[in-house]
Coordinates of C-alpha atoms in Angstrom, one line a residue:
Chain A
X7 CA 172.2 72.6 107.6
X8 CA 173.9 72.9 111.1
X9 CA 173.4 68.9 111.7
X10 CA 176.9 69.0 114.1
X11 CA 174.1 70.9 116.5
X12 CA 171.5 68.5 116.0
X13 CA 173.0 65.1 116.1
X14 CA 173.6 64.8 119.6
X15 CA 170.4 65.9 120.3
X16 CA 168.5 63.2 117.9
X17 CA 170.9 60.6 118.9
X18 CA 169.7 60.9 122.3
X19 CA 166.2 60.8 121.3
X20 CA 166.6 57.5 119.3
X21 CA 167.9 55.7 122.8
X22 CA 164.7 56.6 124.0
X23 CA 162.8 55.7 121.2
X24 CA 164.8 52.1 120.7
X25 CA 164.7 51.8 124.9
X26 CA 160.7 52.2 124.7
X27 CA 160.2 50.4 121.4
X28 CA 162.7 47.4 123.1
X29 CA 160.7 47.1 125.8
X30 CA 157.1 47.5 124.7
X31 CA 158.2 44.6 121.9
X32 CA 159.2 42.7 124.6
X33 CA 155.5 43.2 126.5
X34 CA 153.9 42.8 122.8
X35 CA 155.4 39.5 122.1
X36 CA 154.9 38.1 125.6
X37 CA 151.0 39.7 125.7
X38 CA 150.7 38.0 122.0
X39 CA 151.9 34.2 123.0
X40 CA 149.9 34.6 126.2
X41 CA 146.8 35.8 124.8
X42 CA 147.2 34.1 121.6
X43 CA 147.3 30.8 122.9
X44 CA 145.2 31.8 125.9
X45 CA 142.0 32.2 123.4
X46 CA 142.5 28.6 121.9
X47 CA 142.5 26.9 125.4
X48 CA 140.6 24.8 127.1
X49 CA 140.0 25.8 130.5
X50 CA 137.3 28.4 129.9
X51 CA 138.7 30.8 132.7
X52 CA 142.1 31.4 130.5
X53 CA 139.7 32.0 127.3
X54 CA 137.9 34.2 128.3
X55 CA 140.0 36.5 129.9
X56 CA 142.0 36.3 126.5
X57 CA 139.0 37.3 124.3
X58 CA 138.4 40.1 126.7
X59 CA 141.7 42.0 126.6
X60 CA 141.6 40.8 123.3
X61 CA 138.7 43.0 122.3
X62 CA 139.3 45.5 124.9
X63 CA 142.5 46.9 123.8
X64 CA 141.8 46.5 120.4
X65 CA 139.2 48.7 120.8
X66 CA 141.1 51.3 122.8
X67 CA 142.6 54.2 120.8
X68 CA 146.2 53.9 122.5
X69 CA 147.1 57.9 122.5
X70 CA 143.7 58.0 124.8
X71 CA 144.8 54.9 127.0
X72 CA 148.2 56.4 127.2
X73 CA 147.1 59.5 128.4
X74 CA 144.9 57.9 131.3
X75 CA 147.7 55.2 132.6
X76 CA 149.8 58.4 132.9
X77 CA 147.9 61.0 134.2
X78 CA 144.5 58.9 135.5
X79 CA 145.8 55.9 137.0
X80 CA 148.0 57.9 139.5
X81 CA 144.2 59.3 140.9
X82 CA 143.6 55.7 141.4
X83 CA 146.6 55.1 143.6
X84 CA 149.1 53.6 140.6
X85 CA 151.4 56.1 139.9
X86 CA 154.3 54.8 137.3
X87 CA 157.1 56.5 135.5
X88 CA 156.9 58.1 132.1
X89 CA 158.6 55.1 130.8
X90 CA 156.8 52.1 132.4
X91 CA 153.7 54.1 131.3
X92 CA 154.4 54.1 127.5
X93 CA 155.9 50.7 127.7
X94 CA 152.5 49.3 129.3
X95 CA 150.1 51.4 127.2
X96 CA 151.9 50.4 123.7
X97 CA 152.6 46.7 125.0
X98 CA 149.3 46.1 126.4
X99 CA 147.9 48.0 123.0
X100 CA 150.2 46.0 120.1
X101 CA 150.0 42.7 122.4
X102 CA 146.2 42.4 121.5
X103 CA 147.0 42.8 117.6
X104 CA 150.0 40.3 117.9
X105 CA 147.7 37.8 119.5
X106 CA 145.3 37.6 116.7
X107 CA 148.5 36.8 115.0
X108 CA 149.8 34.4 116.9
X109 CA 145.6 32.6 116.9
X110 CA 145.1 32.0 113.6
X111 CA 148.9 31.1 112.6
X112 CA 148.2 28.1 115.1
X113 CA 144.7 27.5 113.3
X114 CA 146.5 27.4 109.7
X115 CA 148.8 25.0 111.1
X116 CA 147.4 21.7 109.2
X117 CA 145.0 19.7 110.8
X118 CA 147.2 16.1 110.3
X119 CA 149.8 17.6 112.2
X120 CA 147.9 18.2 115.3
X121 CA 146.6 14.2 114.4
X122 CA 150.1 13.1 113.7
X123 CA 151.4 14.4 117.3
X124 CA 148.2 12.8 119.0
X125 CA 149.1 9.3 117.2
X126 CA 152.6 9.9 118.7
X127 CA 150.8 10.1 122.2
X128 CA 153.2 13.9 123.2
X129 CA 151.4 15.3 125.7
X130 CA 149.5 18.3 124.8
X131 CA 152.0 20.7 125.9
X132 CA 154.9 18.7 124.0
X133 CA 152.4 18.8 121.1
X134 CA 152.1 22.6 121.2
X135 CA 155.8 23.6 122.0
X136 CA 157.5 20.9 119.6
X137 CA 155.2 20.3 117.1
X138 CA 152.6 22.8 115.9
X139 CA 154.2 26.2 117.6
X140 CA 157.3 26.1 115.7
X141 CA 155.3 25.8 112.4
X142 CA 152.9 28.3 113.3
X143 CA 155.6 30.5 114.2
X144 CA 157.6 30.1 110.8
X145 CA 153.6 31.6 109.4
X146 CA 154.0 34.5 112.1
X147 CA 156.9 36.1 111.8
X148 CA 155.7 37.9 108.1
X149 CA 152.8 40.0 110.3
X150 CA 155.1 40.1 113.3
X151 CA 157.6 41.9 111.5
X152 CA 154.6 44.5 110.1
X153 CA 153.0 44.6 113.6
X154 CA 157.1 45.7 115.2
X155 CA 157.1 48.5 112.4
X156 CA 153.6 49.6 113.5
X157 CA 154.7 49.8 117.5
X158 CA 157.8 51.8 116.3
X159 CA 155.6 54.3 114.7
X160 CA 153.5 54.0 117.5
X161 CA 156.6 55.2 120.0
X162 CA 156.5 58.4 118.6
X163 CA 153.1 59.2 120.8
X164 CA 155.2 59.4 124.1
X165 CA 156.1 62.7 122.6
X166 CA 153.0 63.5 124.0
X167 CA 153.6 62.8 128.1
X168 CA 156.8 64.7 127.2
X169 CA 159.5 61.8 127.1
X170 CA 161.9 62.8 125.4
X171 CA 162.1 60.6 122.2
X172 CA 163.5 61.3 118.5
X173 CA 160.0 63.4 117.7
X174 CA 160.0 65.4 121.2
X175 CA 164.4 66.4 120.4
X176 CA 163.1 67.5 116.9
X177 CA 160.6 69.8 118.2
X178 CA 163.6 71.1 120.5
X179 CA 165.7 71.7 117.6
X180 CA 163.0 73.5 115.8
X181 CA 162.2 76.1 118.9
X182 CA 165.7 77.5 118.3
X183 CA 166.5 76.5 114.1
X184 CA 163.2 77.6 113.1
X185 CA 163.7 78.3 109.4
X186 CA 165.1 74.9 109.3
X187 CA 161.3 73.4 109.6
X188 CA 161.3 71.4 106.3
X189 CA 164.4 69.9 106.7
X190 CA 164.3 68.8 110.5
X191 CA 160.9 66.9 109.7
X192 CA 162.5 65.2 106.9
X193 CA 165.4 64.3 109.0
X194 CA 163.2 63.2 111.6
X195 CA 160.8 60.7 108.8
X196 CA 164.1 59.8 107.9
X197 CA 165.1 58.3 111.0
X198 CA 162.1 56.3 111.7
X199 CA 162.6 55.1 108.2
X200 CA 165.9 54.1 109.0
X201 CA 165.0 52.2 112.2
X202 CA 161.6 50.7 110.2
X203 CA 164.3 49.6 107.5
X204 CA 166.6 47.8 110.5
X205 CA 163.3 45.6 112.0
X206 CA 162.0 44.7 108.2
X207 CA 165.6 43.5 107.4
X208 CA 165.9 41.5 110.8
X209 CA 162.6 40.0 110.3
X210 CA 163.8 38.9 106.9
X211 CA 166.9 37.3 108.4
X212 CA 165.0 35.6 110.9
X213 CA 162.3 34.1 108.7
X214 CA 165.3 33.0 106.5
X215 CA 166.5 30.6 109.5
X216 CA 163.6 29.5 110.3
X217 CA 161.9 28.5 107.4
X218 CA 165.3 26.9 106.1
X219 CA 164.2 23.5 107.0
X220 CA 160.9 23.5 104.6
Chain B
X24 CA 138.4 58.6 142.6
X25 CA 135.3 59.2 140.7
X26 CA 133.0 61.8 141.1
X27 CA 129.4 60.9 139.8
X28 CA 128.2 64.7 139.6
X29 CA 131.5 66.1 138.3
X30 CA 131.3 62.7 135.4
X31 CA 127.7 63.7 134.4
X32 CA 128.7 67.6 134.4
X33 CA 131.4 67.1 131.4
X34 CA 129.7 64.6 129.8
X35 CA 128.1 67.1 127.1
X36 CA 131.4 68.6 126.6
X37 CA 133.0 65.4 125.8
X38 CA 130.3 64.2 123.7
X39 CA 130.6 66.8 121.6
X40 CA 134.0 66.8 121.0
X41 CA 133.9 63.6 120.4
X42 CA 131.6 64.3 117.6
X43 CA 135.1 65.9 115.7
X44 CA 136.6 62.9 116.2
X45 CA 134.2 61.3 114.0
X46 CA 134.1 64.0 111.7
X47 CA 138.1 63.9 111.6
X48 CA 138.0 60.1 110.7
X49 CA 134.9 60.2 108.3
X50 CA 136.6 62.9 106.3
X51 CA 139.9 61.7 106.4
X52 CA 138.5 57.8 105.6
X53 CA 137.0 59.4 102.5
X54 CA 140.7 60.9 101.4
X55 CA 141.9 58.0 102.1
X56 CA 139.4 55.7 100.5
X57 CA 140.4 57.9 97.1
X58 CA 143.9 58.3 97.1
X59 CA 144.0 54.4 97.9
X60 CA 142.3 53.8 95.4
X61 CA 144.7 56.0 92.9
X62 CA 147.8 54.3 94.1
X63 CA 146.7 51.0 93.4
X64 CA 145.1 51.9 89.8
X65 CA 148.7 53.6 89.0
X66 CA 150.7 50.7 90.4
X67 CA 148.7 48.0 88.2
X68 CA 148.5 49.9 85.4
X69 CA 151.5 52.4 84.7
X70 CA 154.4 52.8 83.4
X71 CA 157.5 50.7 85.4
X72 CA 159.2 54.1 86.7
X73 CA 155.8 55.7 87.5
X74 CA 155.5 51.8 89.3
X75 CA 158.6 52.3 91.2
X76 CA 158.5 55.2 92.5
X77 CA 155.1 55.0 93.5
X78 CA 156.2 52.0 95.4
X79 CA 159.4 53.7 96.8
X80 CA 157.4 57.2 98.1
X81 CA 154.2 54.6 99.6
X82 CA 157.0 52.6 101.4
X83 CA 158.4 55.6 102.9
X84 CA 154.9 56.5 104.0
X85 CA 153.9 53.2 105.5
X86 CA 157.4 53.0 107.9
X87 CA 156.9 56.6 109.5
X88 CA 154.4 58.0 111.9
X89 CA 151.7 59.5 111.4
X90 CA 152.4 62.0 114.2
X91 CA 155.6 63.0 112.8
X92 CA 153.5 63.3 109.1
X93 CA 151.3 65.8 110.6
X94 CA 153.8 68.3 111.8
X95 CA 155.7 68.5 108.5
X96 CA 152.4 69.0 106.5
X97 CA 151.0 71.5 109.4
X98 CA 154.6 73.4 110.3
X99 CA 156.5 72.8 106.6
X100 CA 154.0 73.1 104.2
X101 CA 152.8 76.9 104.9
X102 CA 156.8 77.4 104.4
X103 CA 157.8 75.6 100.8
X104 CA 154.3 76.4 99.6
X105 CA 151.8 79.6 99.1
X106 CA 149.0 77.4 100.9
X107 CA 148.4 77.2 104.5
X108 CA 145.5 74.7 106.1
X109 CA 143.6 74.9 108.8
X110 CA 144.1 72.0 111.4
X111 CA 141.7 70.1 110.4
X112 CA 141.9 69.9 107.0
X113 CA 145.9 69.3 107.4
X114 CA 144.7 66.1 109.8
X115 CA 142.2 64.7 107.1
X116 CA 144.7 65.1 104.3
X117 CA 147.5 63.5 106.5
X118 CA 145.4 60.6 107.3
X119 CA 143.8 59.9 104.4
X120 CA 147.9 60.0 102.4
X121 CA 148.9 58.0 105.1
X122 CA 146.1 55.1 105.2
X123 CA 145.6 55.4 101.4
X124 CA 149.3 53.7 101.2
X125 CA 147.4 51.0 103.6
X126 CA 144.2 50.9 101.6
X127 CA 146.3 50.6 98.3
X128 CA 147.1 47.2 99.5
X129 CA 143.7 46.4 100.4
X130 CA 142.5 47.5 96.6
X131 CA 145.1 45.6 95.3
X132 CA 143.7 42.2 96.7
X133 CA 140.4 43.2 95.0
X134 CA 141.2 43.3 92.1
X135 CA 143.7 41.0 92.0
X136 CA 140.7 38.6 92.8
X137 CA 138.8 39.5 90.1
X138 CA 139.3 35.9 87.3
X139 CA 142.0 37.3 84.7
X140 CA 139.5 36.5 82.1
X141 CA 137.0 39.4 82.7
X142 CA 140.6 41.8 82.3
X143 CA 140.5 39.4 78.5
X144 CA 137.2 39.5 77.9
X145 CA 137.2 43.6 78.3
X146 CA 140.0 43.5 75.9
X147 CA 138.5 41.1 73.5
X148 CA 135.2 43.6 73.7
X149 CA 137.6 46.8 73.0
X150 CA 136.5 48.7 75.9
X151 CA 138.5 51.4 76.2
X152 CA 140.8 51.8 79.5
X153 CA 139.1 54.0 81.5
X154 CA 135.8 51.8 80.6
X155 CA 137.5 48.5 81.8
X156 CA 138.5 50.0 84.8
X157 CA 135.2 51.4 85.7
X158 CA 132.6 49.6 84.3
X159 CA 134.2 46.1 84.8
X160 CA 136.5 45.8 86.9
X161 CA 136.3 48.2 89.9
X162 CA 132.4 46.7 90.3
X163 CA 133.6 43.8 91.3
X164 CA 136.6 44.2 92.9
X165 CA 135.5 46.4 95.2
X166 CA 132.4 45.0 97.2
X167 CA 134.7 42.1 98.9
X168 CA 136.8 44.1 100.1
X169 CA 133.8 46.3 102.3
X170 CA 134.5 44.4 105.4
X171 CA 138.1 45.7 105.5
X172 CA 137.9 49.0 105.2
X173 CA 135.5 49.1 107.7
X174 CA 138.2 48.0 109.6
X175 CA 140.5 50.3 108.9
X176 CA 137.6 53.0 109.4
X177 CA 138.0 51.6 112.7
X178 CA 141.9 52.1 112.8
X179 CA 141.8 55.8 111.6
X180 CA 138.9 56.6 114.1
X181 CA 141.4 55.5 116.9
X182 CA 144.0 57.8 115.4
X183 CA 142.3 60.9 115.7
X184 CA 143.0 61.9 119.0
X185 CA 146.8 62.6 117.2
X186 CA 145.5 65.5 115.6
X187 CA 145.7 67.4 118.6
X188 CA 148.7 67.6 118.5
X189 CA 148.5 69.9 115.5
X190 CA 146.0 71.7 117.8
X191 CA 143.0 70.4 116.5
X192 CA 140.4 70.3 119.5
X193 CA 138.9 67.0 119.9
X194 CA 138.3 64.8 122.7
X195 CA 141.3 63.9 124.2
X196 CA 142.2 68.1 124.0
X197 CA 139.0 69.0 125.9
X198 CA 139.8 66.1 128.5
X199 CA 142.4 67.9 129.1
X200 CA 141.6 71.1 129.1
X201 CA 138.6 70.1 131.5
X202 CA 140.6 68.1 134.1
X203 CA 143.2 71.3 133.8
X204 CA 139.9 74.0 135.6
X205 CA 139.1 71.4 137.6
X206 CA 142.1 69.7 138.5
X207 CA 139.7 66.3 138.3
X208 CA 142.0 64.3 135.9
X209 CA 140.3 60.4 136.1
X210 CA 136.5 61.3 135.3
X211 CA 137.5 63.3 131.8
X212 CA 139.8 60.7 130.5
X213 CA 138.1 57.5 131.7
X214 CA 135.3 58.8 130.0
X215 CA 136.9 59.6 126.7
X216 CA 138.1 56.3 127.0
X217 CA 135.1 54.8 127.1
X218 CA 134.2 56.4 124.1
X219 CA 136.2 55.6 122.1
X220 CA 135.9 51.9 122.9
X221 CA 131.9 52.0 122.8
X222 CA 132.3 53.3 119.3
X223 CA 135.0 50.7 118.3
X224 CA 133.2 48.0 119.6
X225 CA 129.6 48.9 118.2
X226 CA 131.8 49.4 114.4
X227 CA 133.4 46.3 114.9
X228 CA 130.2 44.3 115.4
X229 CA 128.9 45.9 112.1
X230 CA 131.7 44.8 110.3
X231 CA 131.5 41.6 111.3
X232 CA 127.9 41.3 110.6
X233 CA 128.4 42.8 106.9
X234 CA 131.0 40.3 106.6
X235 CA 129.1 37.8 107.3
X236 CA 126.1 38.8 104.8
X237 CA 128.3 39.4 102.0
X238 CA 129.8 36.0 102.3
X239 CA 126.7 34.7 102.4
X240 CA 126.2 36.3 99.0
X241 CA 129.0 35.5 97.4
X242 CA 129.4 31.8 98.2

């Protein structure tokens, strides 16, 4: 197996694929506080519009949404870079699963602890961020952790607006090693694997530290 | 931006691609409704290596993409093997290995809900294994658990657009070859859009309203 030729080429595809995973995590996560807490509010506006997106971006298929941010949206005077597109499609896309999440791990938070910070008379913003969030979070971070694996295997669609990612350098290698088929898609599955392996085992550390105090 | 007449004209087009998107999910749902449903019947009741390395090869499967499944079935397989599928049938067999390993789960919890006394009282009647499994316990396990694979009927539905990669024509492929004649690129993917989230939503709803009845019927 000439791997000395590949390597370089697949190492530069997984900074893409980490750069784009990175960043949509970071829109996920933000979208999933946001829209989680958004939907449990009490100013109707902020609900509502939570509930839409929501619904709405569950509902997209995110290879189809990907597609029009990148080559639609520009028709409609937006025009943003390969990157920003994947990072908004996927973030936008794993955002609306992550809020679900992030809802009903604040609804299994128990009902006397909600009482307990009213007795104390914390104001309903101290009530959220330092009594019932950080509990709700410890609950979380299980389906977090699944719903990070799933946006890594979702990076691999940018192959399809032609950034070049860990899938889009394998299909390189394979126009000029093509008897090497087999064994550059096994590589490849190995490598997500590998990254998939490095989120499961952070998540593990994390929920570790936080769920220390119980 | 948007052209009414030119929207109405690809339409049909769309529509009936879109059709093979359903027809892609349906068929790969129903793969994946079976082999789920192997997976978890093996990994309750085999033998601890057959266990673990069923686990082992389903973990693999669950932390890679689907994507990069589908070439090494489509581009690999003709090569180690004598067979060589046609794109669709490589997409329905990809998705339903790749959601069976999800579906497994979802089995799992159904019939780790049924009461451990209808397993003893199978036993206690002699029923032989095959028997238990599908005259006892698979009845009951499996009407719960409905609701959720409707929703991942949902999630595989949503995948389909992948399989053109592996150059199996389907909407998002005859969006783009459409907006590719007529250089109009916002009518044929705003609309294949749309349907996609038209379908979802109506789906959705269902579930939730067969949810609903068969909690009704069970509590």
């Amino acid at each position: 197996m000439p791997l000395s030729d590949w390597m370089p080429l697949l190492a530069d595809g997984a900074v893409i694929t980490v750069k784009v995973a990175v960043l949509s995590a970071a829109v996920a996560l933000t979208m999933s506080v946001i829209a989680g807490l958004g939907s449990i509010s009490k100013h109707a506006f902020l609900r509502v519009t939570s509930k839409a997106y929501i619904q709405l971006f569950r509902a997209a298929s995110l290879l189809v949404l990907l597609f029009w941010v990148y080559f639609a949206l520009p028709f409609a005077g937006i025009e943003l870079s390969k990157v920003m597109a994947a990072v908004l499609s996927i973030g936008l896309n794993i955002g609306a699963y992550g809020a679900e999440i992030v809802r009903s791990s604040i609804a299994a938070v128990s009902k006397g602890q909600h009482e307990a910070s009213i007795a104390l008379n914390l104001s309903p913003a101290q009530r959220m961020r330092k009594v019932i969030f950080p509990q709700a979070f410890a609950r979380m971070l299980p389906s977090l952790g699944n719903l990070m694996i799933e946006l890594l295997k979702s990076t691999s669609l940018i192959y399809f607006i032609t950034l070049a990612d860990l899938t889009y350098e394998a299909m390189i290698i394979r126009n000029n090693y093509y008897t090497w088929t087999p064994a550059i898609f096994a590589l490849l599955l190995a490598a997500y694997f590998c990254l998939a392996t490095l989120i499961s085992i952070s998540v593990r550390l994390l929920e570790r530290s936080f769920t220390g105090w119980r | 931006m948007w052209n009414w007449s030119y929207a109405v004209e690809v339409v049909p087009a769309l529509l009936r691609a879109f059709l093979m998107n359903a027809v892609a999910a349906l068929t790969g749902f129903a793969f994946a409704a079976v082999i789920g449903l192997v997976i978890a019947v093996i990994g309750q009741s085999g033998s601890s290596p057959i266990k673990w390395a069923f686990r082992a090869i389903v973990e693999f499967i669950r932390n890679t993409p689907l994507l990069v499944q589908l070439f090494f079935l489509y581009y690999s397989l003709p090569m180690l093997t004598p067979f060589s599928l046609s794109a669709f049938m490589t997409g329905a067999i990809g998705i339903g290995i790749h959601y069976g390993t999800y579906l497994s789960e979802v089995y799992r919890s159904g019939i780790e809900a049924v009461p451990r006394g209808q397993w003893e009282a199978a036993t206690a009647l002699n029923l032989s294994r095959v028997h238990k499994w599908v005259r006892i316990l698979l009845p009951q396990a499996i009407p719960p658990i409905i609701p959720i694979m409707g929703n991942y009927l949902i999630v595989i539905l949503k995948e389909t657009p992948t399989l053109s990669a592996i150059t199996f024509v389907e909407v998002l492929l005859t969006a783009k070859n459409q907006a590719s004649q007529s250089y109009r690129v916002f009518e044929p993917y705003t609309i294949a859009g749309i349907l996609f989230l038209i379908l979802s939503l109506l789906l959705s709803y269902a579930v939730a309203r067969l949810e609903k009845r068969l909690n009704g019927r069970h509590t």
